mmCIF file of C-alpha atoms and ligand atoms in Angstrom:
data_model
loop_
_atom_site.group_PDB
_atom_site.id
_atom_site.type_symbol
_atom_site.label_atom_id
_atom_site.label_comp_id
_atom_site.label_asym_id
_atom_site.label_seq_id
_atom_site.Cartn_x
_atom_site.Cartn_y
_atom_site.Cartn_z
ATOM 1 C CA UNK F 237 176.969 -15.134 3.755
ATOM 2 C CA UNK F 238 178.791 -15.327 0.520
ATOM 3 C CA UNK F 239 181.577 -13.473 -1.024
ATOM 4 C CA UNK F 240 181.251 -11.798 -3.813
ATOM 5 C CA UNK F 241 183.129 -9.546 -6.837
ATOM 6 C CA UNK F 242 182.358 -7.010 -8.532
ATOM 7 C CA UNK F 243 183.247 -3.133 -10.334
ATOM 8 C CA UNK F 244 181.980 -0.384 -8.559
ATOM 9 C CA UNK F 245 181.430 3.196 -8.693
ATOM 10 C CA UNK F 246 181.557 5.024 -4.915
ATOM 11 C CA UNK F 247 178.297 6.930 -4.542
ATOM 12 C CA UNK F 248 178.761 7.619 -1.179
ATOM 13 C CA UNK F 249 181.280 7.663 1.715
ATOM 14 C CA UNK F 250 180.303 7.755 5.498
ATOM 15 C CA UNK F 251 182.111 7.670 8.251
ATOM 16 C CA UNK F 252 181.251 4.828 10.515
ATOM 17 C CA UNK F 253 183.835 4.946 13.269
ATOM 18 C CA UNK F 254 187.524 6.287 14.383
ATOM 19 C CA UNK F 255 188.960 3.461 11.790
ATOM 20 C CA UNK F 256 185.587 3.190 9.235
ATOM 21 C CA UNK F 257 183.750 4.079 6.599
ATOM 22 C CA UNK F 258 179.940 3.066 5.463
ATOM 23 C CA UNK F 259 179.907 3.144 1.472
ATOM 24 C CA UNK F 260 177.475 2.465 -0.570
ATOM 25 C CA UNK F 261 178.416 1.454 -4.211
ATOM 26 C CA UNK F 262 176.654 1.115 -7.531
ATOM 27 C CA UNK F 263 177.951 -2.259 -8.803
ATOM 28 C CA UNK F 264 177.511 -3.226 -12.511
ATOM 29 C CA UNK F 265 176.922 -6.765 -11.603
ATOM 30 C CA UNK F 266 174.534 -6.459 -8.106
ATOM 31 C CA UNK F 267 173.206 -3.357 -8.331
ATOM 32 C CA UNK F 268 173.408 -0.899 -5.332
ATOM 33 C CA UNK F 269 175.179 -2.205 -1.966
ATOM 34 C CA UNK F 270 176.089 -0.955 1.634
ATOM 35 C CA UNK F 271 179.004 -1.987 3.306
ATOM 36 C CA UNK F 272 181.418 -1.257 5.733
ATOM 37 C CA UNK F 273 184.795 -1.183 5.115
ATOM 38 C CA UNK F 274 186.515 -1.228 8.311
ATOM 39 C CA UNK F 275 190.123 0.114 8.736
ATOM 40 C CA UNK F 276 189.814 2.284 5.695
ATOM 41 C CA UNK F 277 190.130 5.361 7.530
ATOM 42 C CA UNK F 278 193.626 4.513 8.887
ATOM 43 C CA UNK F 279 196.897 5.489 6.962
ATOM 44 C CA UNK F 280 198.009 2.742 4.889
ATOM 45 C CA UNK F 281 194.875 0.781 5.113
ATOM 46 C CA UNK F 282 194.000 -2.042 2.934
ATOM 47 C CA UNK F 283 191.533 0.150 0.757
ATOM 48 C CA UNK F 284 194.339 2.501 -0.782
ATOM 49 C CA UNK F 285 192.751 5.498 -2.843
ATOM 50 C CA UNK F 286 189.992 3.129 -4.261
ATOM 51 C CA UNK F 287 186.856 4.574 -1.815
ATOM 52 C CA UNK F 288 186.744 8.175 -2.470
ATOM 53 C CA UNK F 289 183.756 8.937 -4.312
ATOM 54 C CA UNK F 290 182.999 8.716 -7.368
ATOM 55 C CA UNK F 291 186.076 6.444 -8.177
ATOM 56 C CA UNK F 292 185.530 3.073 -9.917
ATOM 57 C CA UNK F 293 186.764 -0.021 -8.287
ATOM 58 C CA UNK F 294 187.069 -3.520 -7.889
ATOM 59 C CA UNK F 295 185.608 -4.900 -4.731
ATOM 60 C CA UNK F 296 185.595 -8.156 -3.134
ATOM 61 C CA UNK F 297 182.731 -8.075 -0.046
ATOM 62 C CA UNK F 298 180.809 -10.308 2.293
ATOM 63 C CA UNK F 299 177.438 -10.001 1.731
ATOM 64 C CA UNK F 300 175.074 -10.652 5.032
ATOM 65 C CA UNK F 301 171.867 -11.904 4.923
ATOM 66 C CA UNK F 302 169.629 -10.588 7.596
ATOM 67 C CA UNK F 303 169.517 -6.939 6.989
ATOM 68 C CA UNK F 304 173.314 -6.474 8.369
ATOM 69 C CA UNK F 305 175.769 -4.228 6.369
ATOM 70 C CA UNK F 306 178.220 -6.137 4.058
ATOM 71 C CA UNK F 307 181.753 -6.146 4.445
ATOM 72 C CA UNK F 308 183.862 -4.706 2.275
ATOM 73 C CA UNK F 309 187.478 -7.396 2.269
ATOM 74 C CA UNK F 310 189.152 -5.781 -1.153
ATOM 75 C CA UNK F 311 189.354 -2.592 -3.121
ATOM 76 C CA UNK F 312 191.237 -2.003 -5.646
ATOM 77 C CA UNK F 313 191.132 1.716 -7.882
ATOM 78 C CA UNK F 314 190.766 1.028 -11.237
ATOM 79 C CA UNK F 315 189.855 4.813 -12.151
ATOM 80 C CA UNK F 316 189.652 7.981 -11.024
ATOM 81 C CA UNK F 317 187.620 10.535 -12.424
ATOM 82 C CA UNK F 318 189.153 13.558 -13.034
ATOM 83 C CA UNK F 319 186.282 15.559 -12.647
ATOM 84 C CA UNK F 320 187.425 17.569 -9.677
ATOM 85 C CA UNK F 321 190.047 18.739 -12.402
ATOM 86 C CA UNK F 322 187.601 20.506 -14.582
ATOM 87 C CA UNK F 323 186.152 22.614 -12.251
ATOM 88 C CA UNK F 324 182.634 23.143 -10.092
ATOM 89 C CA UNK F 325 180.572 22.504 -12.722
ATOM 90 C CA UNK F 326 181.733 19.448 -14.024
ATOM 91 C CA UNK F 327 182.212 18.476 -9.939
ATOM 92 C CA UNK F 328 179.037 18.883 -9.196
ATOM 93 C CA UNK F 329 177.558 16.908 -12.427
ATOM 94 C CA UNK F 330 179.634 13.963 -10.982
ATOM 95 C CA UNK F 331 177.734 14.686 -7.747
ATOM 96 C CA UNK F 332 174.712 14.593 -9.102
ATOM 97 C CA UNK F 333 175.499 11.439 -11.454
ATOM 98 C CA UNK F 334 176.038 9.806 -7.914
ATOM 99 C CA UNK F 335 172.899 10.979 -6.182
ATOM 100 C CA UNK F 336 170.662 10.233 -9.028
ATOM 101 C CA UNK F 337 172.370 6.348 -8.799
ATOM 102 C CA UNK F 338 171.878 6.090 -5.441
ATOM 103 C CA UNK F 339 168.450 7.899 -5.048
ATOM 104 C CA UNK F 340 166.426 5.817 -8.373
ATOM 105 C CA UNK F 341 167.992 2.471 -7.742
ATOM 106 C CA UNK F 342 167.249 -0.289 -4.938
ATOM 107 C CA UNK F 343 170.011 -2.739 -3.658
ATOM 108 C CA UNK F 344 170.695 -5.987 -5.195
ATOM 109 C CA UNK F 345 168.920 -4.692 -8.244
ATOM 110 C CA UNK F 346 171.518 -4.766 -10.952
ATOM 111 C CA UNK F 347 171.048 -2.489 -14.416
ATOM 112 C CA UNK F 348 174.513 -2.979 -15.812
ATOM 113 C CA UNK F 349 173.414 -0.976 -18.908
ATOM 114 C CA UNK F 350 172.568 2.247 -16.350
ATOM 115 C CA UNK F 351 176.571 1.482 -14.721
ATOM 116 C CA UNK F 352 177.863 1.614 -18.298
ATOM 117 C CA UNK F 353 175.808 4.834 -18.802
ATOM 118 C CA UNK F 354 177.042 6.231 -15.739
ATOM 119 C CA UNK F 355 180.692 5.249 -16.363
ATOM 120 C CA UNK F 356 180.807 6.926 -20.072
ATOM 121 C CA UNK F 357 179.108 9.963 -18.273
ATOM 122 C CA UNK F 358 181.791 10.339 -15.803
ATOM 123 C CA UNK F 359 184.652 9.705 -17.783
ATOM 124 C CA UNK F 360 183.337 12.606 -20.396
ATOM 125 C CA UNK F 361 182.606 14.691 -17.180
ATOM 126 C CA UNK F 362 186.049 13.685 -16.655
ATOM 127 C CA UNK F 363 187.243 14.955 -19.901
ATOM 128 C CA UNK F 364 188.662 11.719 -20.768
ATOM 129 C CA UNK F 365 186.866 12.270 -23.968
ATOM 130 C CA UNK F 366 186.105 15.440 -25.587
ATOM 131 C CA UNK F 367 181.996 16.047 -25.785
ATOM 132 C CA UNK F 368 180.841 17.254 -29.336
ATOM 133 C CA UNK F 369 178.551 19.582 -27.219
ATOM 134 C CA UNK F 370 181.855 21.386 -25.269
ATOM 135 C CA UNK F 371 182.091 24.522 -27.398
ATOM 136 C CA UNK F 372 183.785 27.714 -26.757
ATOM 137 C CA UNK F 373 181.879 28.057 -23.881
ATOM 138 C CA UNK F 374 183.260 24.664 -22.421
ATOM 139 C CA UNK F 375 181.376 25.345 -19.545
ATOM 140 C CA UNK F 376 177.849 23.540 -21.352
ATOM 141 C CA UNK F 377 179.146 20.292 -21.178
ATOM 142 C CA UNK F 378 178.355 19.514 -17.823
ATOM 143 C CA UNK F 379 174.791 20.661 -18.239
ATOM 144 C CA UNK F 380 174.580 18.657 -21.566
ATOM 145 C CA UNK F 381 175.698 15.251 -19.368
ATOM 146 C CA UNK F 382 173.422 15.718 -16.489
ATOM 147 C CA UNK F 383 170.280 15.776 -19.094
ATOM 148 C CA UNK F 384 171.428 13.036 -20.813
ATOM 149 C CA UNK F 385 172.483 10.620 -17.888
ATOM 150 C CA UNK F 386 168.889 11.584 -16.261
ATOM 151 C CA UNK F 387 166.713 10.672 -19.319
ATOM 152 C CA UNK F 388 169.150 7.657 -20.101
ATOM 153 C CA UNK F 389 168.507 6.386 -16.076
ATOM 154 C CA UNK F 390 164.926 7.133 -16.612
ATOM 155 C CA UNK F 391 164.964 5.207 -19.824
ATOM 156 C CA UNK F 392 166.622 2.086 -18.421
ATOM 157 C CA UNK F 393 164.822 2.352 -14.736
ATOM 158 C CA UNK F 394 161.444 2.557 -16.851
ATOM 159 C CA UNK F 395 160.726 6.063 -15.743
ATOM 160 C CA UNK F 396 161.346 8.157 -19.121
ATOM 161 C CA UNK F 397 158.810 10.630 -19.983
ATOM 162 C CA UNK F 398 156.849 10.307 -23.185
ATOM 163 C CA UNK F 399 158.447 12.997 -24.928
ATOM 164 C CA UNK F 400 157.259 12.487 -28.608
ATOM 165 C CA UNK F 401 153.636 12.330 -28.683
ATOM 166 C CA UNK F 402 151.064 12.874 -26.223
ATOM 167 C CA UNK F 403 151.043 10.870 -23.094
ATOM 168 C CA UNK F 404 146.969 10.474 -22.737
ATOM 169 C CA UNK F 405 145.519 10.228 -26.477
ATOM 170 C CA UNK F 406 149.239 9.265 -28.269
ATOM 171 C CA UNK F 407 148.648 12.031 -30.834
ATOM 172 C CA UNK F 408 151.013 14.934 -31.737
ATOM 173 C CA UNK F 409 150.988 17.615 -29.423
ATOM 174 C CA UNK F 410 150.608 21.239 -31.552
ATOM 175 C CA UNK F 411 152.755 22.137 -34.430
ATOM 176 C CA UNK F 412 153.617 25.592 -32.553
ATOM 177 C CA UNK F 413 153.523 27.328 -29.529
ATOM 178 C CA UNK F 414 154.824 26.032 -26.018
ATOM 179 C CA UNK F 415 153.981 22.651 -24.807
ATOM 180 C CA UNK F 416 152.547 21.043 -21.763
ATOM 181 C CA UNK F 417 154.414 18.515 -19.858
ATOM 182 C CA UNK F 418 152.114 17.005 -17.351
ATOM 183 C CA UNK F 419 154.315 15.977 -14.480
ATOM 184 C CA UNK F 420 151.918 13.282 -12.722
ATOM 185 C CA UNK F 421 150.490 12.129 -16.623
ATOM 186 C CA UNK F 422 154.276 11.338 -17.347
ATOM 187 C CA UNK F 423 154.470 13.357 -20.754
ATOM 188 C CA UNK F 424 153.481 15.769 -22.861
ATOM 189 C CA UNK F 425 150.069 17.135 -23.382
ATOM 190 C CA UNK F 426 148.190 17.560 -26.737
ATOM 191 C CA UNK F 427 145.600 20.855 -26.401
ATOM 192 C CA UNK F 428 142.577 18.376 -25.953
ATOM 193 C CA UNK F 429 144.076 16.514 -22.571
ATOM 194 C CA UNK F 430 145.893 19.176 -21.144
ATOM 195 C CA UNK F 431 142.434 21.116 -19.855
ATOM 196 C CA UNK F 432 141.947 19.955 -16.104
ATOM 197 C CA UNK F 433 145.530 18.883 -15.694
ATOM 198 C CA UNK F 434 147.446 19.344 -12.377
ATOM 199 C CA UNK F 435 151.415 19.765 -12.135
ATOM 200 C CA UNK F 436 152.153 21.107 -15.465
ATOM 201 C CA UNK F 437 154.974 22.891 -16.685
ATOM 202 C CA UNK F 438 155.048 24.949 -19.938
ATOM 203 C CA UNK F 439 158.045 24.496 -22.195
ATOM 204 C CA UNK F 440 159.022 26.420 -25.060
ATOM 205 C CA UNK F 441 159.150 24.490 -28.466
ATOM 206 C CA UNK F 442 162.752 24.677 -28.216
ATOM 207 C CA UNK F 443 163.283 23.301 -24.848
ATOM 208 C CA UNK F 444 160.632 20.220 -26.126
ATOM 209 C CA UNK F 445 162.395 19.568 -28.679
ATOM 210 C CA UNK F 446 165.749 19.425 -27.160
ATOM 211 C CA UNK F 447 164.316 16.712 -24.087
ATOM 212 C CA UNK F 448 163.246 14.585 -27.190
ATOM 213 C CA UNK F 449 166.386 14.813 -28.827
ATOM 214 C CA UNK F 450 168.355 14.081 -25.839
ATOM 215 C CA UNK F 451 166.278 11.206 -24.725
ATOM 216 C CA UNK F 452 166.611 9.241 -27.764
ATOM 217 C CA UNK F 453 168.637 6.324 -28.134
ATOM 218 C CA UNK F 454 170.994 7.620 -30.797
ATOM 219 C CA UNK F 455 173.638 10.191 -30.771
ATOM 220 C CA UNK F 456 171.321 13.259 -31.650
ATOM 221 C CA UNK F 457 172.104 15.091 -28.489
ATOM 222 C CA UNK F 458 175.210 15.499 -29.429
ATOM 223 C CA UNK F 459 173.897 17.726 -32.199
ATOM 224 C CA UNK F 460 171.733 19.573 -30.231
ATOM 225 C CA UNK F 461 172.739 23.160 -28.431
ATOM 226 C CA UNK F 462 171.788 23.813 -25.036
ATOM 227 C CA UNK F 463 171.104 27.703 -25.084
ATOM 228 C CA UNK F 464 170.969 29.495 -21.765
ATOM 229 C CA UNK F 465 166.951 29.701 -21.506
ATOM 230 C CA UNK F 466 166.618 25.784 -22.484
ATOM 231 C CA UNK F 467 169.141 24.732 -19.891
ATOM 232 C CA UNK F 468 166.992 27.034 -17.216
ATOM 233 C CA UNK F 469 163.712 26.039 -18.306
ATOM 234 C CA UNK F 470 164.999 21.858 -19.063
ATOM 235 C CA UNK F 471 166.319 21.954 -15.471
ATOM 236 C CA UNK F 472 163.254 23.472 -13.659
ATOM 237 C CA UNK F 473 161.150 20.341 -15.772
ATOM 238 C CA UNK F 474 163.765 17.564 -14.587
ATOM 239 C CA UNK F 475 163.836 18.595 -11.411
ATOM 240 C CA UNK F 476 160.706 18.844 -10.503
ATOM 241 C CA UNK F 477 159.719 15.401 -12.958
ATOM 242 C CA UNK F 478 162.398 13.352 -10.973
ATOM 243 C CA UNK F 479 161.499 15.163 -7.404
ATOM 244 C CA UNK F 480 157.924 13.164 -8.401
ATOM 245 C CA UNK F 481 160.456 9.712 -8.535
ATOM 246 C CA UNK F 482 161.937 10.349 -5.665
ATOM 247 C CA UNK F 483 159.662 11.765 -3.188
ATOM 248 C CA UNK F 484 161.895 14.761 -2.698
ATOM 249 C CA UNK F 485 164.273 17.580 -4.678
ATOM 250 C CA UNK F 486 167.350 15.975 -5.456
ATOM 251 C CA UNK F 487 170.504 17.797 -2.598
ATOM 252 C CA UNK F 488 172.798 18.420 -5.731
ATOM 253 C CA UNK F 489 170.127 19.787 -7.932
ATOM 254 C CA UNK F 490 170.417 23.254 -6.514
ATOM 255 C CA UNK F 491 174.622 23.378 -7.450
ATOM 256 C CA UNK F 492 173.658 22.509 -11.071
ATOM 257 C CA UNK F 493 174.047 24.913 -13.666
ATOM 258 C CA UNK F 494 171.283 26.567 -15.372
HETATM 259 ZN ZN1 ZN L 566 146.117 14.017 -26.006
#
């Protein structure tokens, strides 16, 4: 046993008994963690506001050894993210944001740089700061988030697609028509791999290009539109790539926009 600190984002909240909740919490400096935080279900309980989901906290917890749930001691709300605020979609992007944490990372792993991703994706979610890509129709930026936290996560998890070239030979897939994105080779397909292929999915130039631009490191996404038939067809491809990851469809992908 050892206590331990740390900031945390609530992916989940469960109710354990008449006085307790089960959490589990993406920590920038541990990585994912269980714990029980007993009495927080009573008024005026020593956890305040801080464990409603998605909120970011300071924690102070026992951590077990032997496979038994850590105790939660402190939290203390540092943030809450407005995105309940801003309506379904942005709601359910948060959602998702917390089901993607909690469904590609392992406990005691740590990947700070995914928790700062996460955090900047909230707070934006949040509206805390106004997204390039939140036109008129405000009602994109959600959709633009959720593809850029996913390929960011798969980026720092070691999961991202190859995007730019093909994923078999590593030359340039076709200068036009639609692409092939094999989702068991990882990547795209160039015309000479793709024969023979299982599990691919066809996207349109436009929707290719707009996965490589929001998978890059840089700021280019910010630049790039999300049209209704990219967001539909971008979706179906993440989906299903990241139902591959995690052995199932992701519960909040349904709500998502498309
Ligand atoms: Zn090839």
């Amino acid at each position: 046993m050892s206590l331990e600190k740390a900031t945390a984002i609530v992916l989940r909240v469960v109710h354990w008994s008449e006085s307790s909740y089960v959490l589990t919490l993406f920590t920038r400096e541990l990585g994912k963690i269980s714990a029980v935080a007993k009495g927080a279900r009573r008024p005026k309980g020593p956890f305040d506001a801080a464990l409603d989901l998605l909120a970011l906290c300071k924690v102070v917890f026992v951590r077990k050894t032997s496979g038994a749930l850590d105790v939660l001691t402190e939290a203390k709300l540092v943030r809450c993210f407005r995105v309940r605020a801003l309506g379904l979609g942005a709601l359910n992007a948060g959602y998702y944001v917390a089901e993607l944490l909690n469904e590609l990372t392992d406990e005691y792993d740590p990947h700070p740089v995914l928790f700062d991703v996460a955090e900047a994706a909230l707070l934006r979610l949040g509206g805390a700061a106004a997204s390039a890509v939140a036109t008129a129709a405000g009602a994109i930026a959600p959709a633009a988030e959720v593809l850029r936290f996913e390929l960011l996560a798969l980026r720092e998890l070691g999961y991202l697609p190859t995007l730019e070239e093909c994923v078999e030979c590593g030359r340039p897939v076709a200068a036009d028509g639609r692409v092939a994105f094999g989702l068991l080779s990882g990547g795209v397909l160039c015309r000479d791999c793709r024969p023979g292929k299982r599990q691919v999915v066809s996207l349109s130039r436009q929707s290719w290009q707009t996965l490589v631009a929001f998978a890059r490191p840089d700021e280019a996404w910010r630049q790039t539109p999300l049209s209704r038939e990219v967001r539909g067809e971008v979706r179906g491809a993440m989906g299903q790539f990241i139902a591959g990851i995690i052995g199932h469809e992701p519960q909040v992908a349904a709500y998502l926009e498309r």
